[in-house]
mmCIF file of C-alpha atoms in Angstrom:
data_model
loop_
_atom_site.group_PDB
_atom_site.id
_atom_site.type_symbol
_atom_site.label_atom_id
_atom_site.label_comp_id
_atom_site.label_asym_id
_atom_site.label_seq_id
_atom_site.Cartn_x
_atom_site.Cartn_y
_atom_site.Cartn_z
ATOM 1 C CA ARG A 13 111.003 115.361 100.954
ATOM 2 C CA THR A 14 111.191 116.078 97.206
ATOM 3 C CA ARG A 15 110.263 119.588 96.073
ATOM 4 C CA GLN A 16 107.456 119.289 93.545
ATOM 5 C CA ALA A 17 108.884 122.016 91.310
ATOM 6 C CA ASP A 18 112.272 120.246 91.152
ATOM 7 C CA ALA A 19 110.687 116.918 90.245
ATOM 8 C CA GLU A 20 108.462 118.431 87.555
ATOM 9 C CA SER A 21 111.367 120.369 86.034
ATOM 10 C CA TYR A 22 113.459 117.199 85.807
ATOM 11 C CA LEU A 23 110.633 115.100 84.372
ATOM 12 C CA ARG A 24 109.893 117.644 81.625
ATOM 13 C CA GLY A 25 113.465 117.427 80.342
ATOM 14 C CA ALA A 26 114.133 113.720 80.881
ATOM 15 C CA SER A 27 114.488 110.962 78.296
ATOM 16 C CA TYR A 28 111.889 108.191 78.366
ATOM 17 C CA PRO A 29 111.067 105.523 79.395
ATOM 18 C CA LEU A 30 112.115 106.031 83.010
ATOM 19 C CA VAL A 31 110.894 104.834 86.391
ATOM 20 C CA VAL A 32 109.178 107.020 88.991
ATOM 21 C CA LYS A 33 108.740 105.602 92.500
ATOM 22 C CA ALA A 34 107.104 106.687 95.714
ATOM 23 C CA SER A 35 109.936 106.432 98.231
ATOM 24 C CA GLY A 36 107.759 105.255 101.124
ATOM 25 C CA LEU A 37 105.891 102.004 101.681
ATOM 26 C CA ALA A 38 103.204 101.499 99.038
ATOM 27 C CA ALA A 39 102.513 97.733 99.153
ATOM 28 C CA GLY A 40 104.603 97.151 96.020
ATOM 29 C CA LYS A 41 102.378 99.397 93.896
ATOM 30 C CA GLY A 42 104.149 102.765 94.164
ATOM 31 C CA VAL A 43 106.033 102.431 90.881
ATOM 32 C CA LEU A 44 105.323 103.809 87.415
ATOM 33 C CA ILE A 45 107.214 102.961 84.245
ATOM 34 C CA ALA A 46 106.605 106.235 82.435
ATOM 35 C CA HIS A 47 106.783 106.394 78.647
ATOM 36 C CA SER A 48 106.209 110.141 78.377
ATOM 37 C CA ALA A 49 106.637 113.328 80.392
ATOM 38 C CA GLU A 50 102.856 113.703 80.597
ATOM 39 C CA GLU A 51 102.459 110.262 82.160
ATOM 40 C CA ALA A 52 105.280 110.884 84.655
ATOM 41 C CA LEU A 53 103.987 114.336 85.620
ATOM 42 C CA GLU A 54 100.466 113.040 86.244
ATOM 43 C CA PHE A 55 101.817 110.321 88.556
ATOM 44 C CA ALA A 56 104.152 112.743 90.364
ATOM 45 C CA ARG A 57 101.391 115.292 90.982
ATOM 46 C CA ALA A 58 99.084 112.619 92.390
ATOM 47 C CA CYS A 59 101.892 111.527 94.732
ATOM 48 C CA PHE A 60 102.616 115.053 95.958
ATOM 49 C CA MET A 61 98.937 115.715 96.582
ATOM 50 C CA GLY A 62 98.693 112.538 98.661
ATOM 51 C CA GLU A 63 96.024 111.070 96.398
ATOM 52 C CA ARG A 64 97.709 107.706 95.878
ATOM 53 C CA PHE A 65 100.063 106.833 98.713
ATOM 54 C CA GLY A 66 99.653 109.536 101.361
ATOM 55 C CA ALA A 67 102.920 110.630 102.978
ATOM 56 C CA ALA A 68 104.732 107.710 101.288
ATOM 57 C CA GLY A 69 104.526 109.621 97.992
ATOM 58 C CA HIS A 70 105.899 112.946 99.213
ATOM 59 C CA THR A 71 109.433 111.857 98.300
ATOM 60 C CA LEU A 72 110.033 110.506 94.797
ATOM 61 C CA VAL A 73 112.819 108.348 93.416
ATOM 62 C CA ILE A 74 113.486 108.675 89.676
ATOM 63 C CA GLU A 75 115.542 105.908 88.091
ATOM 64 C CA GLU A 76 116.864 104.595 84.801
ATOM 65 C CA PHE A 77 114.542 102.087 83.115
ATOM 66 C CA LEU A 78 116.067 98.618 82.813
ATOM 67 C CA SER A 79 114.729 95.938 80.490
ATOM 68 C CA GLY A 80 115.278 92.382 81.665
ATOM 69 C CA GLU A 81 113.908 89.696 83.978
ATOM 70 C CA GLU A 82 113.166 90.410 87.634
ATOM 71 C CA ARG A 83 114.857 88.268 90.235
ATOM 72 C CA SER A 84 114.204 88.018 93.954
ATOM 73 C CA VAL A 85 117.251 86.898 95.929
ATOM 74 C CA PHE A 86 116.919 86.142 99.645
ATOM 75 C CA ILE A 87 119.400 85.613 102.435
ATOM 76 C CA LEU A 88 119.214 85.129 106.179
ATOM 77 C CA ALA A 89 122.115 87.006 107.791
ATOM 78 C CA ASP A 90 123.305 86.763 111.397
ATOM 79 C CA GLY A 91 125.716 89.712 111.576
ATOM 80 C CA LYS A 92 128.739 87.530 110.786
ATOM 81 C CA GLY A 93 127.702 85.204 107.969
ATOM 82 C CA TYR A 94 124.645 84.387 105.911
ATOM 83 C CA ALA A 95 122.655 81.592 104.299
ATOM 84 C CA LEU A 96 121.513 81.943 100.696
ATOM 85 C CA LEU A 97 117.904 80.837 100.176
ATOM 86 C CA PRO A 98 116.276 79.803 96.868
ATOM 87 C CA THR A 99 116.010 82.520 94.240
ATOM 88 C CA ALA A 100 112.679 83.279 92.570
ATOM 89 C CA ARG A 101 111.478 85.016 89.458
ATOM 90 C CA ASP A 102 108.611 87.376 90.275
ATOM 91 C CA TYR A 103 105.986 88.651 87.816
ATOM 92 C CA LYS A 104 105.094 92.190 88.861
ATOM 93 C CA ARG A 105 102.902 93.341 85.956
ATOM 94 C CA LEU A 106 99.158 92.795 86.187
ATOM 95 C CA ARG A 107 98.447 91.320 82.767
ATOM 96 C CA ASP A 108 99.796 88.545 80.566
ATOM 97 C CA GLY A 109 102.848 89.361 78.507
ATOM 98 C CA ASP A 110 104.191 91.622 81.277
ATOM 99 C CA GLN A 111 101.688 94.321 80.398
ATOM 100 C CA GLY A 112 99.662 96.646 82.603
ATOM 101 C CA PRO A 113 100.488 98.368 85.892
ATOM 102 C CA ASN A 114 102.889 97.094 88.515
ATOM 103 C CA THR A 115 101.397 95.112 91.385
ATOM 104 C CA GLY A 116 102.649 93.553 94.583
ATOM 105 C CA GLY A 117 103.319 90.404 92.516
ATOM 106 C CA MET A 118 101.077 88.136 90.427
ATOM 107 C CA GLY A 119 103.109 84.951 90.750
ATOM 108 C CA GLY A 120 106.530 83.459 90.242
ATOM 109 C CA TYR A 121 108.659 80.351 90.229
ATOM 110 C CA ALA A 122 111.762 78.907 91.861
ATOM 111 C CA PRO A 123 114.534 77.987 91.545
ATOM 112 C CA ALA A 124 115.199 80.603 88.910
ATOM 113 C CA ASP A 125 118.939 80.636 88.236
ATOM 114 C CA SER A 126 122.120 78.624 87.904
ATOM 115 C CA PRO A 127 124.671 78.328 90.730
ATOM 116 C CA GLU A 128 127.136 80.186 88.489
ATOM 117 C CA TRP A 129 124.887 83.254 88.223
ATOM 118 C CA LEU A 130 124.250 83.173 91.961
ATOM 119 C CA ASP A 131 128.016 83.195 92.523
ATOM 120 C CA THR A 132 128.069 86.455 90.536
ATOM 121 C CA VAL A 133 125.284 87.838 92.719
ATOM 122 C CA ARG A 134 127.193 86.868 95.861
ATOM 123 C CA GLU A 135 130.349 88.579 94.615
ATOM 124 C CA LYS A 136 128.806 91.747 93.157
ATOM 125 C CA VAL A 137 125.736 92.330 95.326
ATOM 126 C CA ILE A 138 125.314 90.308 98.524
ATOM 127 C CA GLU A 139 128.793 90.420 100.027
ATOM 128 C CA PRO A 140 129.523 94.092 99.155
ATOM 129 C CA THR A 141 126.196 95.033 100.773
ATOM 130 C CA LEU A 142 126.878 93.108 103.984
ATOM 131 C CA HIS A 143 130.463 94.387 104.117
ATOM 132 C CA ALA A 144 129.330 98.009 103.754
ATOM 133 C CA LEU A 145 126.729 97.614 106.504
ATOM 134 C CA ALA A 146 129.285 96.055 108.860
ATOM 135 C CA LYS A 147 131.818 98.786 108.059
ATOM 136 C CA ALA A 148 129.195 101.410 108.922
ATOM 137 C CA GLY A 149 128.784 99.821 112.350
ATOM 138 C CA THR A 150 125.418 98.243 111.573
ATOM 139 C CA PRO A 151 126.057 94.558 110.801
ATOM 140 C CA TYR A 152 122.861 93.190 109.317
ATOM 141 C CA ARG A 153 120.800 90.508 111.055
ATOM 142 C CA GLY A 154 117.603 89.031 109.645
ATOM 143 C CA PHE A 155 116.075 88.283 106.277
ATOM 144 C CA LEU A 156 117.271 90.478 103.427
ATOM 145 C CA PHE A 157 115.558 90.581 100.034
ATOM 146 C CA PHE A 158 117.519 91.845 97.021
ATOM 147 C CA GLY A 159 115.195 92.939 94.225
ATOM 148 C CA LEU A 160 117.308 92.547 91.094
ATOM 149 C CA MET A 161 116.962 92.971 87.354
ATOM 150 C CA LYS A 162 118.901 90.478 85.247
ATOM 151 C CA VAL A 163 120.116 92.434 82.212
ATOM 152 C CA GLU A 164 122.277 90.550 79.692
ATOM 153 C CA GLY A 165 123.439 88.254 82.474
ATOM 154 C CA GLU A 166 124.385 91.023 84.902
ATOM 155 C CA PRO A 167 122.572 91.708 88.210
ATOM 156 C CA TYR A 168 121.317 95.268 88.767
ATOM 157 C CA VAL A 169 119.905 96.196 92.178
ATOM 158 C CA LEU A 170 116.420 97.724 92.071
ATOM 159 C CA GLU A 171 115.646 97.638 95.782
ATOM 160 C CA TYR A 172 116.334 96.126 99.175
ATOM 161 C CA ASN A 173 113.617 94.864 101.514
ATOM 162 C CA VAL A 174 114.211 93.769 105.094
ATOM 163 C CA ARG A 175 111.771 90.863 104.860
ATOM 164 C CA LEU A 176 110.806 87.957 102.648
ATOM 165 C CA GLY A 177 108.654 88.596 99.576
ATOM 166 C CA ASP A 178 104.996 88.041 98.726
ATOM 167 C CA PRO A 179 104.392 85.812 96.769
ATOM 168 C CA GLU A 180 108.029 84.669 96.769
ATOM 169 C CA ALA A 181 107.998 83.371 100.359
ATOM 170 C CA GLN A 182 105.122 81.030 99.534
ATOM 171 C CA ILE A 183 107.135 79.720 96.577
ATOM 172 C CA ILE A 184 110.613 79.302 98.059
ATOM 173 C CA LEU A 185 109.903 78.022 101.579
ATOM 174 C CA PRO A 186 108.470 74.618 100.493
ATOM 175 C CA LEU A 187 111.721 74.019 98.573
ATOM 176 C CA ILE A 188 113.923 74.202 101.683
ATOM 177 C CA GLU A 189 114.616 70.863 103.403
ATOM 178 C CA ASN A 190 116.012 72.469 106.553
ATOM 179 C CA SER A 191 113.413 73.276 109.170
ATOM 180 C CA MET A 192 112.784 76.896 110.089
ATOM 181 C CA GLU A 193 113.881 75.964 113.613
ATOM 182 C CA GLU A 194 117.289 74.875 112.289
ATOM 183 C CA LEU A 195 117.718 78.081 110.279
ATOM 184 C CA LEU A 196 116.796 80.242 113.255
ATOM 185 C CA TYR A 197 119.032 78.245 115.628
ATOM 186 C CA TYR A 198 122.078 78.884 113.432
ATOM 187 C CA TYR A 199 120.958 82.502 113.148
ATOM 188 C CA ARG A 200 120.785 82.791 116.940
ATOM 189 C CA ILE A 201 124.302 81.394 117.478
ATOM 190 C CA GLN A 202 125.635 83.418 114.520
ATOM 191 C CA LYS A 203 126.906 80.420 112.555
ATOM 192 C CA LEU A 204 124.781 80.656 109.399
ATOM 193 C CA GLY A 205 127.977 80.725 107.356
ATOM 194 C CA GLU A 206 128.563 77.108 108.442
ATOM 195 C CA LEU A 207 125.045 75.888 107.637
ATOM 196 C CA LYS A 208 124.387 74.004 104.411
ATOM 197 C CA VAL A 209 120.967 74.969 103.094
ATOM 198 C CA ARG A 210 119.525 71.757 101.662
ATOM 199 C CA LEU A 211 116.966 72.060 98.879
ATOM 200 C CA HIS A 212 114.426 69.598 97.527
ATOM 201 C CA GLU A 213 115.268 68.798 93.911
ATOM 202 C CA ARG A 214 111.939 70.161 92.729
ATOM 203 C CA TYR A 215 110.402 73.254 91.183
ATOM 204 C CA ALA A 216 107.694 75.459 92.640
ATOM 205 C CA VAL A 217 105.288 77.699 90.713
ATOM 206 C CA GLY A 218 103.006 80.155 92.477
ATOM 207 C CA VAL A 219 99.999 81.923 90.929
ATOM 208 C CA VAL A 220 98.154 84.777 92.635
ATOM 209 C CA ALA A 221 94.393 85.260 92.346
ATOM 210 C CA ALA A 222 93.236 88.849 92.841
ATOM 211 C CA THR A 223 89.885 90.601 92.877
ATOM 212 C CA ALA A 224 88.585 92.556 89.896
ATOM 213 C CA GLY A 225 89.844 96.126 89.834
ATOM 214 C CA TYR A 226 93.199 95.317 91.454
ATOM 215 C CA PRO A 227 95.504 97.198 91.994
ATOM 216 C CA GLU A 228 93.740 100.577 91.609
ATOM 217 C CA ALA A 229 90.196 99.872 92.868
ATOM 218 C CA PRO A 230 89.880 96.244 94.022
ATOM 219 C CA GLN A 231 86.397 94.862 94.590
ATOM 220 C CA LYS A 232 85.467 93.425 97.991
ATOM 221 C CA GLY A 233 82.967 91.103 99.609
ATOM 222 C CA HIS A 234 82.829 88.201 97.148
ATOM 223 C CA GLU A 235 82.207 84.781 98.698
ATOM 224 C CA LEU A 236 84.930 82.152 98.430
ATOM 225 C CA PRO A 237 84.448 78.392 98.029
ATOM 226 C CA GLU A 238 84.338 76.259 101.162
ATOM 227 C CA ILE A 239 87.822 75.006 101.901
ATOM 228 C CA SER A 240 90.064 74.771 104.953
ATOM 229 C CA ALA A 241 91.246 78.250 105.924
ATOM 230 C CA GLU A 242 94.191 77.133 108.012
ATOM 231 C CA GLU A 243 96.143 80.097 109.313
ATOM 232 C CA GLY A 244 99.052 81.009 107.021
ATOM 233 C CA GLY A 245 98.641 78.287 104.456
ATOM 234 C CA SER A 246 97.329 74.769 103.931
ATOM 235 C CA LYS A 247 98.648 71.773 102.075
ATOM 236 C CA LEU A 248 95.963 70.801 99.590
ATOM 237 C CA ASP A 249 97.744 67.566 98.652
ATOM 238 C CA ASP A 250 101.299 66.248 98.299
ATOM 239 C CA HIS A 251 102.028 68.666 95.454
ATOM 240 C CA THR A 252 100.004 71.838 96.024
ATOM 241 C CA TYR A 253 99.658 74.498 98.693
ATOM 242 C CA LEU A 254 97.141 77.270 99.305
ATOM 243 C CA TYR A 255 98.057 80.510 101.079
ATOM 244 C CA TRP A 256 95.246 82.913 101.970
ATOM 245 C CA ALA A 257 95.787 86.675 101.808
ATOM 246 C CA GLY A 258 93.010 89.266 101.431
ATOM 247 C CA VAL A 259 90.158 87.304 103.039
ATOM 248 C CA GLU A 260 87.994 87.511 106.152
ATOM 249 C CA SER A 261 85.161 85.515 107.720
ATOM 250 C CA ASP A 262 81.650 86.949 107.645
ATOM 251 C CA GLU A 263 79.045 86.548 110.415
ATOM 252 C CA ASN A 264 78.180 83.079 109.062
ATOM 253 C CA GLY A 265 81.773 81.896 109.028
ATOM 254 C CA ARG A 266 82.075 82.057 105.240
ATOM 255 C CA LEU A 267 85.243 83.465 103.713
ATOM 256 C CA ARG A 268 84.916 86.650 101.667
ATOM 257 C CA THR A 269 87.385 88.758 99.742
ATOM 258 C CA THR A 270 88.661 91.970 101.313
ATOM 259 C CA GLY A 271 90.114 93.398 98.104
ATOM 260 C CA GLY A 272 93.448 92.985 96.326
ATOM 261 C CA ARG A 273 95.347 89.722 96.244
ATOM 262 C CA THR A 274 93.112 86.979 97.629
ATOM 263 C CA TYR A 275 95.289 83.862 97.671
ATOM 264 C CA THR A 276 98.344 82.188 96.178
ATOM 265 C CA VAL A 277 98.353 78.589 94.978
ATOM 266 C CA VAL A 278 101.713 76.839 94.696
ATOM 267 C CA GLY A 279 102.343 73.722 92.639
ATOM 268 C CA MET A 280 105.408 71.507 93.136
ATOM 269 C CA GLY A 281 106.941 69.170 90.582
ATOM 270 C CA ASP A 282 110.066 67.501 89.266
ATOM 271 C CA SER A 283 109.997 69.905 86.312
ATOM 272 C CA LEU A 284 108.884 73.492 85.900
ATOM 273 C CA SER A 285 106.126 72.467 83.498
ATOM 274 C CA VAL A 286 104.670 69.892 85.919
ATOM 275 C CA ALA A 287 104.759 72.377 88.808
ATOM 276 C CA ARG A 288 103.003 74.922 86.610
ATOM 277 C CA GLU A 289 100.279 72.456 85.584
ATOM 278 C CA ARG A 290 99.594 71.587 89.221
ATOM 279 C CA ALA A 291 99.372 75.234 90.277
ATOM 280 C CA TYR A 292 96.848 76.094 87.569
ATOM 281 C CA ALA A 293 94.848 72.908 88.220
ATOM 282 C CA ALA A 294 94.488 73.911 91.876
ATOM 283 C CA LEU A 295 93.538 77.441 90.855
ATOM 284 C CA GLU A 296 90.561 76.153 88.871
ATOM 285 C CA LYS A 297 89.121 74.579 92.033
ATOM 286 C CA LEU A 298 89.001 77.933 93.844
ATOM 287 C CA PRO A 299 86.777 80.260 91.793
ATOM 288 C CA PHE A 300 85.100 83.430 93.021
ATOM 289 C CA GLU A 301 83.225 86.280 91.385
ATOM 290 C CA GLY A 302 85.502 88.754 89.626
ATOM 291 C CA ARG A 303 88.611 86.629 90.102
ATOM 292 C CA TYR A 304 91.633 87.670 88.039
ATOM 293 C CA PHE A 305 94.954 85.900 87.506
ATOM 294 C CA ARG A 306 97.721 85.785 84.928
ATOM 295 C CA SER A 307 97.727 82.760 82.647
ATOM 296 C CA ASP A 308 101.428 82.919 81.724
ATOM 297 C CA ILE A 309 103.265 82.494 85.036
ATOM 298 C CA ALA A 310 106.379 80.346 84.455
ATOM 299 C CA ALA A 311 105.569 80.209 80.731
ATOM 300 C CA LEU A 312 106.909 83.644 79.746
#
């Protein structure tokens, strides 16, 4: 646990901008890019008092601010080898132009990078991480999510997550030709290093629709249009998918928002621009009161 006095002393003398994070789980929202000591101190005090994230904010991580493009890199590791899954670009900021507070993710696209850059990520990030875990006696098994910042072509690690991402999972999984059963079979027999991950030669763009007030004070209870609410996600047509998130059924069986991110629509296409057009076209068919979404996903 971070001592409040130590954190405040450091923040008063630091150079800005810098990044202040709640160390615990905060649904992707426990991060502030602070541009002044006053802004950082206000955030830190709210964390220590438990006003924002409860016990998750009692330990703070203070980091250098990096300017670049976010990348989400995913692998499935079996303790001996691993399979590299499609890489996505995630848009964390709430508003167009990468402005506003950080969120759990407002959209993204895949694939995001060249094979050459991914070779660099393998060499400098993925394999050193897996080697260190094995050397420590804890060989990693399962999905591993590397949250990276691409700065002048170099990968910088921001975070690790032992899961897939949201909305990245919705974006990357439709691009994989292999069945999930095949991936998990090779995982079970610890031969993922021998598996060729086959990808559809297409692009995927995902756009998140959230309720008004997200992420600080999201509104709830707004009725959603009548559409199939298949568990997990539904294929709207050959090129678009819908994945529900913060919704529930009322006493009449109608879907209503529960606050926060409500759904993700994913468009597929032979080019990034076509995939983007299809995602936004599907979005327009799913309105609800107070809906908010970014208009520049895969355009910025």
